[in-house]
Coordinates of C-alpha atoms in Angstrom, one line a residue:
M1 CA 114.8 95.9 70.3
I2 CA 111.8 94.0 68.9
F3 CA 112.8 93.4 65.3
G4 CA 114.1 89.9 66.1
K5 CA 110.9 89.0 67.7
I6 CA 108.8 90.3 64.8
I7 CA 110.9 88.6 62.2
G8 CA 111.2 85.3 64.2
G9 CA 107.5 85.2 64.8
F10 CA 106.6 85.8 61.2
I11 CA 109.0 83.1 59.9
G12 CA 107.8 80.7 62.6
L13 CA 104.1 81.4 61.7
S14 CA 104.8 81.0 58.0
S15 CA 106.6 77.7 58.4
A16 CA 104.9 75.9 61.3
G17 CA 101.8 77.8 62.3
F18 CA 100.9 79.1 65.7
F19 CA 103.5 77.0 67.7
G20 CA 106.1 77.9 65.2
A21 CA 105.4 81.6 65.8
I22 CA 105.9 81.1 69.5
I23 CA 109.3 79.4 68.9
G24 CA 110.2 82.2 66.5
V25 CA 109.3 84.9 69.0
L26 CA 111.4 83.2 71.6
A27 CA 114.4 82.9 69.3
G28 CA 113.9 86.5 68.2
H29 CA 114.0 87.6 71.9
F30 CA 117.4 86.1 72.4
F31 CA 118.6 87.6 69.2
D32 CA 117.4 91.1 70.3
K33 CA 119.0 90.6 73.7
G34 CA 122.3 89.7 72.1
I35 CA 122.1 92.8 69.8
A36 CA 121.3 95.0 72.8
Q37 CA 124.3 93.7 74.7
A38 CA 126.5 94.2 71.7
M39 CA 125.4 97.8 71.4
G40 CA 126.0 98.5 75.0
F41 CA 122.5 98.6 76.4
D42 CA 122.1 97.8 80.1
Y43 CA 118.4 97.7 80.9
G44 CA 119.0 97.2 84.6
A45 CA 121.3 100.2 84.9
D46 CA 118.9 102.2 82.7
R47 CA 116.0 101.4 85.1
A48 CA 118.1 102.3 88.1
K49 CA 119.0 105.6 86.5
L50 CA 115.3 106.5 85.8
Q51 CA 114.3 105.6 89.3
R52 CA 117.0 107.9 90.7
L53 CA 115.9 110.6 88.3
F54 CA 112.3 110.3 89.3
F55 CA 113.1 110.3 93.0
E56 CA 115.3 113.4 92.8
T57 CA 112.9 115.4 90.6
T58 CA 109.9 114.6 92.8
F59 CA 111.3 115.7 96.1
K60 CA 113.0 118.8 94.7
I61 CA 109.7 120.0 93.3
M62 CA 108.0 118.9 96.5
G63 CA 110.1 121.4 98.4
H64 CA 109.3 124.0 95.8
L65 CA 105.6 123.4 96.3
A66 CA 106.0 123.8 100.0
K67 CA 107.8 127.1 99.6
V68 CA 105.3 128.5 97.1
D69 CA 103.7 130.9 99.6
G70 CA 107.0 132.4 100.6
R71 CA 107.9 130.3 103.7
I72 CA 107.6 126.7 104.8
S73 CA 105.3 126.4 107.8
E74 CA 105.4 123.8 110.5
E75 CA 102.2 122.3 109.1
E76 CA 103.9 121.9 105.7
I77 CA 106.9 120.2 107.3
Q78 CA 104.6 117.8 109.1
Q79 CA 102.8 117.1 105.8
A80 CA 106.1 116.4 104.1
E81 CA 107.2 114.1 106.9
A82 CA 103.8 112.3 106.9
L83 CA 104.1 111.7 103.1
M84 CA 107.6 110.3 103.6
A85 CA 106.2 108.0 106.3
Q86 CA 103.3 107.1 104.0
L87 CA 105.8 106.1 101.3
G88 CA 107.6 103.8 103.7
L89 CA 111.0 105.3 102.9
T90 CA 114.0 103.7 104.5
A91 CA 116.1 105.8 106.9
E92 CA 118.6 106.3 104.0
H93 CA 116.0 107.3 101.5
R94 CA 114.3 109.6 104.0
K95 CA 117.6 111.4 104.6
E96 CA 118.0 111.8 100.8
A97 CA 114.4 113.0 100.4
I98 CA 114.8 115.7 103.1
A99 CA 118.0 116.9 101.4
L100 CA 116.3 117.2 98.0
F101 CA 113.3 118.8 99.6
K102 CA 115.5 121.5 101.1
L103 CA 117.2 122.1 97.7
G104 CA 113.8 122.6 96.2
S105 CA 112.7 125.1 98.9
Q106 CA 115.7 127.4 98.4
N107 CA 114.9 130.9 97.1
D108 CA 117.1 130.4 94.0
F109 CA 115.5 127.2 93.0
Q110 CA 114.6 127.1 89.3
L111 CA 111.9 124.7 88.1
E112 CA 112.5 124.7 84.4
P113 CA 116.2 123.5 84.5
V114 CA 115.1 120.6 86.8
I115 CA 112.4 119.5 84.4
A116 CA 114.8 120.0 81.4
S117 CA 117.3 117.7 83.1
F118 CA 114.5 115.2 83.8
I119 CA 113.5 115.1 80.1
A120 CA 117.1 115.0 78.9
N121 CA 117.9 112.0 81.0
G122 CA 115.0 109.9 80.0
G123 CA 112.1 111.3 81.9
R124 CA 109.8 111.6 78.9
R125 CA 109.7 107.8 78.4
H126 CA 106.6 105.8 78.8
N127 CA 104.1 107.5 81.3
L128 CA 106.7 109.1 83.5
P129 CA 105.6 112.7 82.9
I130 CA 102.0 111.8 83.9
L131 CA 103.2 109.7 86.9
L132 CA 105.4 112.6 88.0
L133 CA 102.4 114.9 88.0
E134 CA 100.3 112.4 89.9
F135 CA 102.9 112.2 92.7
L136 CA 103.2 116.0 92.8
F137 CA 99.4 116.2 92.9
S138 CA 99.3 113.9 95.9
I139 CA 101.8 116.2 97.6
A140 CA 99.9 119.4 96.8
M141 CA 96.7 117.7 98.2
A142 CA 98.4 116.6 101.4
D143 CA 96.4 119.2 103.3
G144 CA 93.1 118.3 101.7
E145 CA 92.9 121.1 99.2
M146 CA 94.6 122.5 96.1
H147 CA 95.9 126.1 96.5
Q148 CA 96.0 128.3 93.4
A149 CA 99.8 128.8 93.8
E150 CA 100.3 125.1 93.9
K151 CA 98.1 124.6 90.8
E152 CA 100.2 127.2 89.0
I153 CA 103.4 125.3 89.7
L154 CA 101.8 122.0 88.6
S155 CA 100.6 123.7 85.4
K156 CA 104.1 125.1 84.8
T157 CA 105.6 121.6 85.4
A158 CA 103.1 120.1 82.9
G159 CA 104.0 122.7 80.3
Y160 CA 107.8 122.0 80.7
L161 CA 107.0 118.3 80.3
G162 CA 105.3 119.0 77.1
I163 CA 101.7 118.5 78.4
G164 CA 99.3 121.1 77.0
S165 CA 96.9 123.1 79.2
R166 CA 93.9 121.2 78.0
Q167 CA 95.4 117.8 78.8
F168 CA 96.6 119.2 82.1
E169 CA 93.1 120.3 83.1
Q170 CA 91.7 117.0 82.1
L171 CA 94.3 115.1 84.1
L172 CA 93.7 117.4 87.1
A173 CA 90.0 116.8 86.9
M174 CA 90.6 113.1 86.9
L175 CA 93.0 113.3 89.9
M176 CA 90.6 115.5 91.9
A177 CA 87.8 113.0 91.3
Q178 CA 89.9 110.1 92.2
Q179 CA 90.6 111.7 95.6
N180 CA 87.0 111.1 96.5
F181 CA 87.7 107.3 96.4
A182 CA 90.8 107.3 98.6
G183 CA 90.7 104.4 101.0
G184 CA 87.8 102.7 99.1
Q185 CA 85.4 104.8 101.1
Y186 CA 82.5 104.1 98.7
Q187 CA 83.1 100.4 99.0
Q188 CA 82.7 100.7 102.8
Q189 CA 79.4 102.5 102.7
G190 CA 77.4 99.3 102.2
Q191 CA 74.4 99.0 99.9
R192 CA 73.1 102.6 100.2
Q193 CA 71.8 104.4 97.2
T194 CA 74.5 106.0 95.0
S195 CA 73.9 109.7 94.5
A196 CA 74.1 111.3 91.0
N197 CA 77.0 113.5 92.4
E198 CA 79.0 110.4 93.5
L199 CA 78.5 108.7 90.2
D200 CA 79.5 111.8 88.3
K201 CA 82.8 111.8 90.3
A202 CA 83.3 108.2 89.4
Y203 CA 83.0 108.9 85.7
K204 CA 85.4 111.8 86.0
A205 CA 87.9 109.6 87.9
L206 CA 88.1 107.3 84.9
G207 CA 88.1 110.2 82.4
V208 CA 84.8 109.0 80.8
S209 CA 81.2 110.2 80.8
S210 CA 77.9 108.6 81.5
A211 CA 77.2 108.7 77.8
D212 CA 80.0 106.2 77.1
S213 CA 79.3 102.6 76.5
D214 CA 80.2 99.8 79.0
R215 CA 82.9 98.7 76.6
D216 CA 84.5 102.1 76.4
I217 CA 84.4 102.6 80.2
K218 CA 85.9 99.2 80.8
K219 CA 88.7 100.0 78.2
A220 CA 89.5 103.3 80.0
Y221 CA 89.5 101.5 83.4
R222 CA 91.9 98.8 82.1
K223 CA 94.2 101.4 80.6
L224 CA 94.4 103.2 83.9
M225 CA 95.0 100.0 85.9
S226 CA 97.7 98.9 83.4
Q227 CA 99.4 102.3 83.8
H228 CA 99.5 101.8 87.6
H229 CA 100.5 98.2 87.6
P230 CA 103.5 97.9 90.1
D231 CA 105.7 95.8 87.8
K232 CA 105.2 98.3 84.9
L233 CA 105.8 101.3 87.1
V234 CA 109.1 99.9 88.5
A235 CA 110.3 99.0 85.0
Q236 CA 109.4 102.5 83.7
G237 CA 111.4 104.3 86.4
V238 CA 109.2 104.7 89.5
P239 CA 111.3 103.8 92.6
E240 CA 110.0 100.9 94.6
A241 CA 110.2 103.1 97.7
M242 CA 107.5 105.3 96.1
M243 CA 105.2 102.5 95.0
K244 CA 102.7 102.9 97.8
V245 CA 101.2 106.1 96.4
A246 CA 100.8 104.4 93.0
T247 CA 99.1 101.4 94.6
E248 CA 96.7 103.7 96.4
K249 CA 96.0 105.4 93.2
A250 CA 95.1 102.1 91.6
Q251 CA 92.7 101.4 94.5
E252 CA 91.0 104.7 93.9
I253 CA 90.5 103.8 90.2
Q254 CA 89.2 100.4 91.2
A255 CA 86.7 101.9 93.6
A256 CA 85.4 104.4 91.0
Y257 CA 85.0 101.6 88.5
D258 CA 83.2 99.4 91.0
L259 CA 80.7 102.2 91.7
I260 CA 80.0 102.7 88.0
K261 CA 79.5 98.9 87.5
K262 CA 77.1 98.8 90.4
A263 CA 75.1 101.7 89.1
R264 CA 74.8 100.2 85.6
S265 CA 74.0 96.6 86.8

């Protein structure tokens, strides 16, 4: 619903210049809002639906990841509980998450129908497929390493989401590199000399290369930070209870960019 804003802005600009355009956009906004209500759109309800969808899908696949080796070990249970604690889930959300985790860990769990339901109910909007993979990656890396069986499940999930193998490998490389900046560890190491290996990881974390210009690197950085902005994530369908992981991801991106800036200064 942006046609009212576009038309209003154009008419305002034509008749009264810049300030007229602002007034026109505002008038168009209310027009769009009225049309949306008349057509039965409820953005608040839609957002709540997407948040529920994201929450349920994530924890079901989380259980599936834990069961990938045939059984759920005590260590994996502890890792799952640690992640729930990290997310800061309320007692009610934690109870729901455990129930969904158990569903995903059952022997008859089918990954493809879960992803199909996710897509059918709006899960392909915005950046939700990428964000879902980011959360699942964090789960798979809870023990500090990516097992081959876990990577295969993530690859299948990406395929069902419509993400090709090449894009998946690029995303995985970025996420693996970003892990090196968890907790802003490079920021805490003072003024010591940055190694070539660390700098290479920083470039990979942003999905760029050392051959790229400062402008292109800054553009990639801003795009990633915009994708992980809390307000945008909540609006797109990421539950507020799961926002902590996204915030930490933004901190990793920031730390990688800071390292690159320091090396180029």
